[in-house]
Short mmCIF file of C-alpha atoms and ligand atoms in Angstrom, two decimals:
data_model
loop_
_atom_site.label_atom_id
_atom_site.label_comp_id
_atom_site.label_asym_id
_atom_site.label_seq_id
_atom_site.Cartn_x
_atom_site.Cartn_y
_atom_site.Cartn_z
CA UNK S 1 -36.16 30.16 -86.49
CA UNK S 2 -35.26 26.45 -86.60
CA UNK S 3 -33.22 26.13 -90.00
CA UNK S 4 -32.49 22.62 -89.74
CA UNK S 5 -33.94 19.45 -91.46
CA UNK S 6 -36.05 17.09 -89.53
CA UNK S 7 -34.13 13.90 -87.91
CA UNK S 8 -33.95 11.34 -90.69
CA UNK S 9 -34.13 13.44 -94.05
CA UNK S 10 -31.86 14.28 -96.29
CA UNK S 11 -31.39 17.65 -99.02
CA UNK S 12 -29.96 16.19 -102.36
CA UNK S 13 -27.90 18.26 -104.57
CA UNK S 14 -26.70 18.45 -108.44
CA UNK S 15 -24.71 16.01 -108.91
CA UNK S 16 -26.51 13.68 -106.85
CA UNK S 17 -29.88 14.05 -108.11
CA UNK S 18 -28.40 13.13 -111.63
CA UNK S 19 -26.82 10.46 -110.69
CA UNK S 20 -30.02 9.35 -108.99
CA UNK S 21 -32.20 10.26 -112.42
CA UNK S 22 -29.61 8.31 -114.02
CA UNK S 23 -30.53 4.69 -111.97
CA UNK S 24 -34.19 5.89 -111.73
CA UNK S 25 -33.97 6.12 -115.70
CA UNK S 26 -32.05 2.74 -116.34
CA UNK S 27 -34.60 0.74 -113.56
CA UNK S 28 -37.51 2.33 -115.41
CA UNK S 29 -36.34 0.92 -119.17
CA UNK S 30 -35.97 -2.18 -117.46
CA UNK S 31 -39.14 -2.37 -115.74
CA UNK S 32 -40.55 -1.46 -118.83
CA UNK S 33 -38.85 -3.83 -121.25
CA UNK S 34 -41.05 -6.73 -118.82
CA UNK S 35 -44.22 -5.04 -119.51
CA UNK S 36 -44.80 -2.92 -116.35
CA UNK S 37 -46.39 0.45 -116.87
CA UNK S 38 -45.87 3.20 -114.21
CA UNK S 39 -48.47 4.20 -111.53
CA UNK S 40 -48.50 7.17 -108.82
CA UNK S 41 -50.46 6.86 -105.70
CA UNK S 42 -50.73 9.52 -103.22
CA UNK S 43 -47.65 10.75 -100.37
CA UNK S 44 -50.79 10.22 -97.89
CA UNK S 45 -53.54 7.54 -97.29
CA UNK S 46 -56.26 6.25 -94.57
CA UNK S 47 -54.33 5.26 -91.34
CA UNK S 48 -56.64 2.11 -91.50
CA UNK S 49 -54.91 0.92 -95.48
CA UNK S 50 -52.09 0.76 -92.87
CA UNK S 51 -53.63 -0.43 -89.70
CA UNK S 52 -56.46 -3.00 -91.38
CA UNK S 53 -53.64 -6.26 -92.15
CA UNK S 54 -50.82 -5.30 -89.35
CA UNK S 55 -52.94 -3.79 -86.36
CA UNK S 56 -52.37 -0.86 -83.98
CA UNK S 57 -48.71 -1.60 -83.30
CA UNK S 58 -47.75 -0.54 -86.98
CA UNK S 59 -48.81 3.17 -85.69
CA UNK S 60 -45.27 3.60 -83.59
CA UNK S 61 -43.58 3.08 -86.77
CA UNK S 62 -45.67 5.18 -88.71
CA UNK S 63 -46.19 9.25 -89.50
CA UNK S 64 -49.82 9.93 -88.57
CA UNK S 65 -51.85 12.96 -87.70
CA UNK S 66 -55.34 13.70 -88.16
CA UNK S 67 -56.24 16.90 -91.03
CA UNK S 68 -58.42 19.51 -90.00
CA UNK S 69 -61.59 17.63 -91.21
CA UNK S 70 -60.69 15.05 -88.50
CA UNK S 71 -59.45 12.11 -90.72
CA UNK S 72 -56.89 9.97 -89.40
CA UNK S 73 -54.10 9.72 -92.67
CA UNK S 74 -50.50 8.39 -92.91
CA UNK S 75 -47.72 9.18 -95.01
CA UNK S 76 -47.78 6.06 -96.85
CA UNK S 77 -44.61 3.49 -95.37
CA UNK S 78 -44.29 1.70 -98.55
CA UNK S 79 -46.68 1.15 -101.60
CA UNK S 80 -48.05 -1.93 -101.93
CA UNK S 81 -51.20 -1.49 -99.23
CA UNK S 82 -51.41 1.67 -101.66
CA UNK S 83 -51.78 -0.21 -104.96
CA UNK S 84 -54.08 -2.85 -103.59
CA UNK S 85 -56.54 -0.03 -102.38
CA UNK S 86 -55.91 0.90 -106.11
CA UNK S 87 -56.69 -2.24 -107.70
CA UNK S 88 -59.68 -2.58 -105.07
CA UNK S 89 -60.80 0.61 -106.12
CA UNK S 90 -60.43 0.42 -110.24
CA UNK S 91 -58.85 -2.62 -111.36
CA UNK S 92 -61.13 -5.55 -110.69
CA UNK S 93 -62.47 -5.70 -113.70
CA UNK S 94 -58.82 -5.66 -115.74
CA UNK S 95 -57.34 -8.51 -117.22
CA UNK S 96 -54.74 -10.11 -115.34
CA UNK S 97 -52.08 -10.39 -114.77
CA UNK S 98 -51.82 -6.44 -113.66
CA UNK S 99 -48.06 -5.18 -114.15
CA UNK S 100 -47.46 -1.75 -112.59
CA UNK S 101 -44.40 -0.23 -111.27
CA UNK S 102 -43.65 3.10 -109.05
CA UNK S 103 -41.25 5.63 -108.00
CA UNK S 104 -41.63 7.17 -104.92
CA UNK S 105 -41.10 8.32 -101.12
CA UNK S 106 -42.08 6.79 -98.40
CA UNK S 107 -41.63 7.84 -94.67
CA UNK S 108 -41.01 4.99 -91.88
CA UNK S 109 -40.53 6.24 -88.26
CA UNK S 110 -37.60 4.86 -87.49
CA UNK S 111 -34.52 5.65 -85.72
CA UNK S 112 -32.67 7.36 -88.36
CA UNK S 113 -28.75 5.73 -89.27
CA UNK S 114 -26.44 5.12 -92.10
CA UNK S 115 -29.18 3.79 -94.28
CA UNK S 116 -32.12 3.66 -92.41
CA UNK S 117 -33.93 7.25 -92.96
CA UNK S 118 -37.05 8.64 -91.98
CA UNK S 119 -38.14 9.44 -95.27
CA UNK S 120 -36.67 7.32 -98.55
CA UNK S 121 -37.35 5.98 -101.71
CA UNK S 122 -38.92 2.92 -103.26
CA UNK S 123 -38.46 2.09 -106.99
CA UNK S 124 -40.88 -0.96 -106.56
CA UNK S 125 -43.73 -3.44 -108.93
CA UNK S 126 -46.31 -5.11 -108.30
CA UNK S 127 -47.79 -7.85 -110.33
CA UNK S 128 -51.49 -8.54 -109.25
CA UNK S 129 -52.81 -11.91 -110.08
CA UNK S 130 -51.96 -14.54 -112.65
CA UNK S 131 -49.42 -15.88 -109.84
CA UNK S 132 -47.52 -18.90 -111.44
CA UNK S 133 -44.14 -20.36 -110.64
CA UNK S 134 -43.18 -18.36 -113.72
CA UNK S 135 -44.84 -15.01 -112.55
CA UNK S 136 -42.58 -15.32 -109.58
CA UNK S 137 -39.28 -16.21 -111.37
CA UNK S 138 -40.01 -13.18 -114.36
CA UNK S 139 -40.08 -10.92 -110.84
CA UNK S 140 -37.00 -12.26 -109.51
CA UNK S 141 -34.82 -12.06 -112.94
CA UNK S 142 -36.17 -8.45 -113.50
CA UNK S 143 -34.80 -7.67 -110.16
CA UNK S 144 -31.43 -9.45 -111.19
CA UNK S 145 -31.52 -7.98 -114.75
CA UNK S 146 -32.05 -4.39 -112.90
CA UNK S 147 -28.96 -5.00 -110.85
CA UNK S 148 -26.92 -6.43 -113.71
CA UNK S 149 -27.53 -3.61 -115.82
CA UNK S 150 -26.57 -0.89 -113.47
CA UNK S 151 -23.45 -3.01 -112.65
CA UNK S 152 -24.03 -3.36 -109.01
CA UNK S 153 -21.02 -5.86 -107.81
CA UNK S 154 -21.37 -8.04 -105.06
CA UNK S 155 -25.15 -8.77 -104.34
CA UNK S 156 -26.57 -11.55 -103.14
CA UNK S 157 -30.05 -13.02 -103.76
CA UNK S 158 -31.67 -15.12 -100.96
CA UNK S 159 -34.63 -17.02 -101.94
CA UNK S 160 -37.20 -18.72 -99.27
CA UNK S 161 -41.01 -19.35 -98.97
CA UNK S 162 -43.10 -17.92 -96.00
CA UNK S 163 -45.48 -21.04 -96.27
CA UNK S 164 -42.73 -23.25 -94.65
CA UNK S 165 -42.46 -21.73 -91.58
CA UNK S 166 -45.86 -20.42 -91.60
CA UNK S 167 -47.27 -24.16 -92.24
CA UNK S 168 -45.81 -25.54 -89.58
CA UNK S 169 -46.94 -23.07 -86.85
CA UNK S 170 -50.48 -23.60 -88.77
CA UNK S 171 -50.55 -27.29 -87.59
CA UNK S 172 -49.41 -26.50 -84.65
CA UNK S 173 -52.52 -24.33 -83.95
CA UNK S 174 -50.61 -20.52 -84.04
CA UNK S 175 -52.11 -18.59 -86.01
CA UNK S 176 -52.97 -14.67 -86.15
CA UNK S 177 -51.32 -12.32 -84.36
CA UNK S 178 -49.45 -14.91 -82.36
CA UNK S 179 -47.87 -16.52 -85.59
CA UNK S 180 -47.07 -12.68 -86.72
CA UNK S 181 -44.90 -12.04 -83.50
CA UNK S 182 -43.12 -15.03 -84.40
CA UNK S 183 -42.41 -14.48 -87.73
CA UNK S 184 -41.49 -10.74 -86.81
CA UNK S 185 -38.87 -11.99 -84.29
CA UNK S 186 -36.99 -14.63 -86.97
CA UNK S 187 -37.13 -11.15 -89.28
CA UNK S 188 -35.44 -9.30 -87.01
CA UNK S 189 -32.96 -11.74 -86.23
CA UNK S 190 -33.37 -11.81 -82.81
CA UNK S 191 -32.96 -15.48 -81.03
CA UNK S 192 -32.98 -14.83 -78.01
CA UNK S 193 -36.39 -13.77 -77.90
CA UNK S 194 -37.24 -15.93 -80.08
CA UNK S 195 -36.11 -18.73 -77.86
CA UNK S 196 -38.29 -17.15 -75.06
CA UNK S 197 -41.26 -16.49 -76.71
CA UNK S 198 -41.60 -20.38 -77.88
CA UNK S 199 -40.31 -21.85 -74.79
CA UNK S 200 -43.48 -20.15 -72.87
CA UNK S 201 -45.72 -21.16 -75.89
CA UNK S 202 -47.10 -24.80 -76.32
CA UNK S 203 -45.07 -25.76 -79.29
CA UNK S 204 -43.89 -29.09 -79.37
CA UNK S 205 -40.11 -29.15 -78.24
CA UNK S 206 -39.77 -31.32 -81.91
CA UNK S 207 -41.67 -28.79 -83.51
CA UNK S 208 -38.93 -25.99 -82.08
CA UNK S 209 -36.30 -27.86 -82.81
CA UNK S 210 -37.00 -28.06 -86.81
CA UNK S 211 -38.02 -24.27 -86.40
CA UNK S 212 -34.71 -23.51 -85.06
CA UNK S 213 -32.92 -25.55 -87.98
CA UNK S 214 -35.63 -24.33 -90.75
CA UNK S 215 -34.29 -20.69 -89.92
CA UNK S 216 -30.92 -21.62 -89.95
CA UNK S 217 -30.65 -23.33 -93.52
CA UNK S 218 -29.04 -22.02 -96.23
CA UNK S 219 -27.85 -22.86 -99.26
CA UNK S 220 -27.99 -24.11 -102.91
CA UNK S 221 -30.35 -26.70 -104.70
CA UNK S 222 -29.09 -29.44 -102.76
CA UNK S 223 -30.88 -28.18 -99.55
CA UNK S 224 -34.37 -28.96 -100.94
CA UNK S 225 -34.15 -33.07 -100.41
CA UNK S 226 -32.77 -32.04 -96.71
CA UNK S 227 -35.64 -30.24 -95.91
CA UNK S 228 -38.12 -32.52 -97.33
CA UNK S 229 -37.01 -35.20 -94.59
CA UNK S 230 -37.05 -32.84 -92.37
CA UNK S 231 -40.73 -31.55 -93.06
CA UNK S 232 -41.74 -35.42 -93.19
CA UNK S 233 -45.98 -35.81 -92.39
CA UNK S 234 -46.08 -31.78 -92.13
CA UNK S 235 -48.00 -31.40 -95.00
CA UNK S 236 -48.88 -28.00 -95.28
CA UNK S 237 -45.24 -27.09 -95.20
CA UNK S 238 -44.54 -29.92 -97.57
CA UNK S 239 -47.03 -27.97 -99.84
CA UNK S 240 -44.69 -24.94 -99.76
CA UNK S 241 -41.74 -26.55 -100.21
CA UNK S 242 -43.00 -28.30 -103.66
CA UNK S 243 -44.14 -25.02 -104.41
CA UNK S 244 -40.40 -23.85 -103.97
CA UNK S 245 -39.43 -26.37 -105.84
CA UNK S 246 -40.79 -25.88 -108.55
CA UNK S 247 -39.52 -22.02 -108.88
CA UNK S 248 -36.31 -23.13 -108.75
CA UNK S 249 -36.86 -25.28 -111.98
CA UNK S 250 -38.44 -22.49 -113.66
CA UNK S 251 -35.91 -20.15 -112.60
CA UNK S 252 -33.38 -22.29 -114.50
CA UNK S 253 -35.91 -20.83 -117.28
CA UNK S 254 -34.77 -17.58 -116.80
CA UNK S 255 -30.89 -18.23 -116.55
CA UNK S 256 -31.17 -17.38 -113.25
CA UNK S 257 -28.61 -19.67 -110.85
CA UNK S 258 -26.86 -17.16 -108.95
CA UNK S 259 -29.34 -17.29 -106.28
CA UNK S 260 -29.13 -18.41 -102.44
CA UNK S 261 -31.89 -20.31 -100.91
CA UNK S 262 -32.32 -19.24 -97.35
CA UNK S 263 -35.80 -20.99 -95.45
CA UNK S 264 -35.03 -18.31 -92.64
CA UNK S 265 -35.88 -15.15 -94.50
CA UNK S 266 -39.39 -13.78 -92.71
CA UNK S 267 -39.68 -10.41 -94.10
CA UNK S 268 -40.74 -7.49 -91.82
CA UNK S 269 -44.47 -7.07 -93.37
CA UNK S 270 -46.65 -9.51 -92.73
CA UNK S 271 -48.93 -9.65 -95.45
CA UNK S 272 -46.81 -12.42 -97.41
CA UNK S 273 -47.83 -15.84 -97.77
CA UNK S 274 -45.56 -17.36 -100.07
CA UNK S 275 -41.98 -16.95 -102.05
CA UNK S 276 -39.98 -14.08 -100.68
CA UNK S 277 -36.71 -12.80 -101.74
CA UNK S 278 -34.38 -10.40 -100.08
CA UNK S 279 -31.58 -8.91 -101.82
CA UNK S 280 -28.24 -8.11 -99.88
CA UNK S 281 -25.48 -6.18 -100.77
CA UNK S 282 -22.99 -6.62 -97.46
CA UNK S 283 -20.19 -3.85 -97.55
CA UNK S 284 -23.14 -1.68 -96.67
CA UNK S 285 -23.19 -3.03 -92.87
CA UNK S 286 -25.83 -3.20 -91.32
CA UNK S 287 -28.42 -1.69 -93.44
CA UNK S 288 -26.80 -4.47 -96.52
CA UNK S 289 -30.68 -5.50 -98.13
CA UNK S 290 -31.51 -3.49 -100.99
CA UNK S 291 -34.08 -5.04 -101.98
CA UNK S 292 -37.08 -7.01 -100.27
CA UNK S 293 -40.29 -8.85 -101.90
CA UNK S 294 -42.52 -11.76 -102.48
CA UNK S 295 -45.85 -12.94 -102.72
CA UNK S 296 -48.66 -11.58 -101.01
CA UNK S 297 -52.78 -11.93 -100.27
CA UNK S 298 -53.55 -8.33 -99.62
CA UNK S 299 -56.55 -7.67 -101.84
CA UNK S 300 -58.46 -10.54 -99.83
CA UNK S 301 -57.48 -9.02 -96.53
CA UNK S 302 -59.07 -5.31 -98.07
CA UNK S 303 -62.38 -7.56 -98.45
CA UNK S 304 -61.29 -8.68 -102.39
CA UNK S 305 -61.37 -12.12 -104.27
CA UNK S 306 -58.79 -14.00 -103.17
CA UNK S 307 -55.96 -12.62 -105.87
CA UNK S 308 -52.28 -13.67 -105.48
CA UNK S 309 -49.71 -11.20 -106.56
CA UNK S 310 -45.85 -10.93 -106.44
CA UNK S 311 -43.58 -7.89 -105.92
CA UNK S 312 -40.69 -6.19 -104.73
CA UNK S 313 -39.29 -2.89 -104.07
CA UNK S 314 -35.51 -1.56 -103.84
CA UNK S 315 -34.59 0.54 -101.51
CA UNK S 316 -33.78 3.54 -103.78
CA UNK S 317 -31.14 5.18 -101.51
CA UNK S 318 -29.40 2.22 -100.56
CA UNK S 319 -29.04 0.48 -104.43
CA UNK S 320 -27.71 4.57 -104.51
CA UNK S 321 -25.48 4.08 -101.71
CA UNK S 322 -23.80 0.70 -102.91
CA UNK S 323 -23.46 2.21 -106.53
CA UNK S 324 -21.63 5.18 -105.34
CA UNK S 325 -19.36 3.13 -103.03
CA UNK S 326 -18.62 1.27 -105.90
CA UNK S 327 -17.82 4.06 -108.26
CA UNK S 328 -19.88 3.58 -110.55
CA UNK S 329 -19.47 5.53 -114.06
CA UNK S 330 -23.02 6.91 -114.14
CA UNK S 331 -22.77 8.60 -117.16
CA UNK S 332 -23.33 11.92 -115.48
CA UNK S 333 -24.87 14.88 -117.89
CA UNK S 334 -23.37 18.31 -117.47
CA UNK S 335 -25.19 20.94 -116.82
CA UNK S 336 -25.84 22.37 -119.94
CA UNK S 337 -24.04 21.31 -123.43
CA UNK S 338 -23.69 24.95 -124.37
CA UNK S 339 -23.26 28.59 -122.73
CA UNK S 340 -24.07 31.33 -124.87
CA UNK S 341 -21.96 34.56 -123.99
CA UNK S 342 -22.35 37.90 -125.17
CA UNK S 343 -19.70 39.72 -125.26
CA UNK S 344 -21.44 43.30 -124.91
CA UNK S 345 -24.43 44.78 -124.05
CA UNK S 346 -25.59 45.47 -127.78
CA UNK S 347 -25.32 41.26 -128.37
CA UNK S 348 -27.49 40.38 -124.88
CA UNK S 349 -30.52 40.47 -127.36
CA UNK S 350 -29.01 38.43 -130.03
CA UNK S 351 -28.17 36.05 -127.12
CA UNK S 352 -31.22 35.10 -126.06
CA UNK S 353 -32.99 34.66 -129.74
CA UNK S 354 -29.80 32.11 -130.25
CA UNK S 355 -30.06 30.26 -126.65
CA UNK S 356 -34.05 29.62 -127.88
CA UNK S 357 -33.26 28.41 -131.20
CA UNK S 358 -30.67 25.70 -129.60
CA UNK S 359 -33.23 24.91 -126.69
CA UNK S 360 -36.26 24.25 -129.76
CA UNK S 361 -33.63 21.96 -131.07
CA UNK S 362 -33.13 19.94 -128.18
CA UNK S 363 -30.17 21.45 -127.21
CA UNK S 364 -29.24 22.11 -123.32
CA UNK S 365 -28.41 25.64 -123.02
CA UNK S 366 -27.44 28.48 -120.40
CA UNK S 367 -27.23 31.97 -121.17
CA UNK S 368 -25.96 34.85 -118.86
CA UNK S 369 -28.78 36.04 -117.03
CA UNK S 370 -26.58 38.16 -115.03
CA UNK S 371 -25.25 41.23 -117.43
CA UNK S 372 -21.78 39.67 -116.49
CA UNK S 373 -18.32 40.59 -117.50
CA UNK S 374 -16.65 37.90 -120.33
CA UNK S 375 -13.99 37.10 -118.05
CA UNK S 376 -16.86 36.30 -114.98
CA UNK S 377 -18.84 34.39 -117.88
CA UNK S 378 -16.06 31.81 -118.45
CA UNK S 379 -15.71 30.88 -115.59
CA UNK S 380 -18.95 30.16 -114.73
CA UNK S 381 -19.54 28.38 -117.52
CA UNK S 382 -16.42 26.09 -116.68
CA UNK S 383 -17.70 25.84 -113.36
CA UNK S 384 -21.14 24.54 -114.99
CA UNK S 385 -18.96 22.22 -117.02
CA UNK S 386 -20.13 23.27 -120.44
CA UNK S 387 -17.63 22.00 -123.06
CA UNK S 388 -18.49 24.57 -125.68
CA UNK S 389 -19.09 28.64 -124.95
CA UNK S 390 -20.84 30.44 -128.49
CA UNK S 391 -19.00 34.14 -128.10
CA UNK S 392 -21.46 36.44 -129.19
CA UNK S 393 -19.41 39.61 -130.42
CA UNK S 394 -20.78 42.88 -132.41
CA UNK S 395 -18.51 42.60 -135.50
CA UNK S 396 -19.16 39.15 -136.54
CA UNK S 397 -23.02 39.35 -135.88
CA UNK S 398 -22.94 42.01 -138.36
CA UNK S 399 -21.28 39.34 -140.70
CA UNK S 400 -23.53 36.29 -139.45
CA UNK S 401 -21.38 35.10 -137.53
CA UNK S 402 -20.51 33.69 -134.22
CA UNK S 403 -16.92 32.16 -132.64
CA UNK S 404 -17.35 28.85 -130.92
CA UNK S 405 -14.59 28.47 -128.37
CA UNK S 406 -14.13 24.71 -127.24
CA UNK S 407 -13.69 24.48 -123.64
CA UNK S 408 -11.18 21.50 -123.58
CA UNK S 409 -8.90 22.43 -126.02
CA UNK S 410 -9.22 26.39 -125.64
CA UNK S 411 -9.59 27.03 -129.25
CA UNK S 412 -11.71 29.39 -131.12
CA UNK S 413 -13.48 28.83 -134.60
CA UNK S 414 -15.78 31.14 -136.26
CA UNK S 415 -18.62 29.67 -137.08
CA UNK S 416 -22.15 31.02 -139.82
CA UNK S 417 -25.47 31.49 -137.31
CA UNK S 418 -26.73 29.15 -139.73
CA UNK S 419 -24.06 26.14 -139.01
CA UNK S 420 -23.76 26.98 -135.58
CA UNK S 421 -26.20 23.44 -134.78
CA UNK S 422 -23.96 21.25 -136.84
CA UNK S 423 -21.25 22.34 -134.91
CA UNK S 424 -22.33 21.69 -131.17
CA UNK S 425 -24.82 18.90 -131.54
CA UNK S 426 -23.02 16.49 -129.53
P1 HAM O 501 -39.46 -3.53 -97.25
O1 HAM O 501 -38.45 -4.63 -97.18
O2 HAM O 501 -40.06 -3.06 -95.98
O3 HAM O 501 -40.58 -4.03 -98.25
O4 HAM O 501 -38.82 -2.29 -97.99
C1 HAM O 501 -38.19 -2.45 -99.25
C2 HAM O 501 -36.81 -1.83 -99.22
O5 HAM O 501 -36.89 -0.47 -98.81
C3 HAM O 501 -35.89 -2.47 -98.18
O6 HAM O 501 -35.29 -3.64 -98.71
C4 HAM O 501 -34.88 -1.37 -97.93
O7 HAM O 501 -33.85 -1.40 -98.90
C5 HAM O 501 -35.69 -0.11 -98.14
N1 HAM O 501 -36.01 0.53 -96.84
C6 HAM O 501 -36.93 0.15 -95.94
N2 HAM O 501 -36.93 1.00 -94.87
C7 HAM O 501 -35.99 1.93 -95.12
C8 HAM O 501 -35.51 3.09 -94.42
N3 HAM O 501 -36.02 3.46 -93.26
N4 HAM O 501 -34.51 3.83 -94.99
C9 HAM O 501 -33.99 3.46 -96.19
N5 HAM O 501 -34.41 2.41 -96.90
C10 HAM O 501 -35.39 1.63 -96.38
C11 HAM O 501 -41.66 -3.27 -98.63
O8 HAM O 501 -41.82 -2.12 -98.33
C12 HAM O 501 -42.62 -4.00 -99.53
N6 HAM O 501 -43.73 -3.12 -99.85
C13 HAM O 501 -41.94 -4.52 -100.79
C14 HAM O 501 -42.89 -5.28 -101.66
C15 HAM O 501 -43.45 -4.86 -102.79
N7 HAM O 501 -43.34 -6.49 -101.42
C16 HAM O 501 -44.20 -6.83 -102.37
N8 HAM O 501 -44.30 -5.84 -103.20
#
């Protein structure tokens, strides 16, 4: 029998899954404290919600099979095809903008290395319509504010607009698929290839050459007048770049400066049209962005009105990855607050009827479930680091009574049943 995991997935255990419910918990309040209310979409969808924007070739990358009805599904590679089928399905008629947020897995095949897994998590939003310079920048602080408040150190923004790049090839006459490979190979950094593919093509050799200094150009503020000479009687990339523009003044709204604008960002997806953002953390390595978004046309690709929308998703496992690295103090809760020990057979009743009373209370509680020996039952409940054991003996039931040893300090106080809450809430 084959008792190991598939390539690419990971088991998570005690400690980690708290400290995971601990970021999932913070991201959530701050999602939440912007107005975005929580959504869950399926593991699985149509192959096609895949297929329909980014064609056949998105299959290699993809886990498909067909059910036994037939159907050709996908585990879902991210969740914002997912939420536009949603908002195709039953939102059109909602007031806008649409807020949502959502927690989940999503499975990529890829080949699997330090960060890059076959099945991971997204902690992502979405903001259907109502796009506006300051619908973009609210996105972009929430993402900063997310960061902030977990303490992340070290990460960089980079800020850029698809409709630069994109406008020039426009007036050059690529479009379609042709424009896609293009954009793909400036996303995955890869200039050589780059170089090759537009040499063959019938791009202007001008045209490359701002192309190849476009991609390059980083930077702050400043760069903006540099690429508007640049962009000179290319008007639809002039367009973008005013639209740029202005999201940098109304991120100034948000008190949000600590940003790098970077024209070469191209994003791997290719359903976005406008802003993007990418959010790096580099002592990761390779797999440094944690973060990846911007705005988007899907629900007029699925056949909708054409409705912008803005939105990013963090890599769950890598914001995990840098936080741990980091050391983070994630406020880790133990096990259980309080282990309830009897100390013979005649008090295992008594024990339980206490352990409820504590749980009803809100109280985190563990109770031998194992008819174990006292000594045994200390140590496992230091092992589950409880900091207070209740002793349950015979004699001082009989009197109402129960000793409350403090794990830390070692000492012992007896304690009425009826004061026993007073003395552990923590
Ligand atoms: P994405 O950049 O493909 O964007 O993925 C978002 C984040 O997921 C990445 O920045 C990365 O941190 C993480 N990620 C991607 N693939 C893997 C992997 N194989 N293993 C671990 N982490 C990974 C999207 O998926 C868009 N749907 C984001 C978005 C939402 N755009 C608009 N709205």
């Amino acid at each position: 029998m084959e008792l190991s995991r598939p390539r690419g997935t990971r088991d998570f255990l005690f400690e980690e899954m708290k400290q995971r419910k601990v970021v999932a918990s913070t991201l959530k309040r701050i999602f939440e404290n912007y107005a975005y209310q929580e959504i869950k979409t399926p593991i699985f969808e149509n192959l096609s919600l895949f297929t329909q924007k980014s064609g056949d070739e998105i299959v290699e990358q993809l886990y498909n099979f067909k059910d036994k009805g037939d159907r050709e599904l996908a585990l879902r590679p991210e969740l914002t095809a997912p939420v536009a089928r949603l908002y195709m399905a039953q939102m059109q008629k909602s007031p806008k903008p649409i807020k949502m947020y959502y927690y989940g897995s999503c499975f990529r095949y890829e080949r699997p290395q330090a960060g890059r897994f076959r099945q991971f998590w997204q902690f992502g939003c979405e903001m259907i319509g109502g796009k506006s310079p300051e619908a973009d920048a609210e996105i972009i602080a929430m993402a900063s504010h997310s960061l902030k408040e977990l303490e992340l150190e070290g990460f960089e923004i980079h800020l850029g607009h698809l409709g630069i790049l994109r406008g020039i090839l426009d007036e050059e006459d690529i479009t379609g698929k042709t424009q896609d490979h293009i954009m793909g190979l400036i996303d995955k950094g890869e200039p050589k290839l780059l170089q090759e593919f537009l040499d063959e093509s019938e791009i202007e050799p001008d045209t490359q050459k701002i192309l190849y200094k476009i991609i390059e150009m980083k930077g702050t503020s400043k760069l903006l007048s540099e690429v508007k000479e640049l962009l000179k009687g290319r008007n639809k990339a002039l367009e973008a770049l005013f639209e740029l523009e202005e999201l940098v003044e109304t991120l100034g709204m948000f008190q949000m400066e600590d940003y790098v604008l970077n024209l070469g960002i191209a994003r791997g997806l290719d359903y976005y049209s406008g802003m993007v953002f990418e959010i790096y953390v580099p002592s990761l390595g390779a797999q440094k962005q944690i973060c990846g978004g911007g705005t988007y046309n899907l629900v007029e690709t699925f056949g909708g009105e054409k409705v912008e929308s803005t939105g990013f998703a963090f890599g769950f496992d890598r914001l995990m990855a840098a936080l741990i690295s980091q050391k983070k103090d994630l406020n880790l809760k133990v096990a259980a607050d309080v282990f309830i020990a009897p100390i013979s057979p005649k008090t295992r009743k008594a024990a339980f009827g206490i352990a409820q009373k504590l749980r009803y209370q809100g109280i985190s509680v563990e109770v031998d479930l194992g008819r174990r020996k006292l000594k045994k039952l200390l140590s496992y409940a230091h092992n589950l680091g409880v900091r207070k054991v209740v002793l349950v003996g015979e004699r001082d039931l009989e009197e109402g009574k129960l000793t409350l040893k403090d794990m830390e300090t070692g000492n012992q106080t007896l304690v009425s049943e009826k004061e026993l809450l007073e003395h552990i809430r923590p």
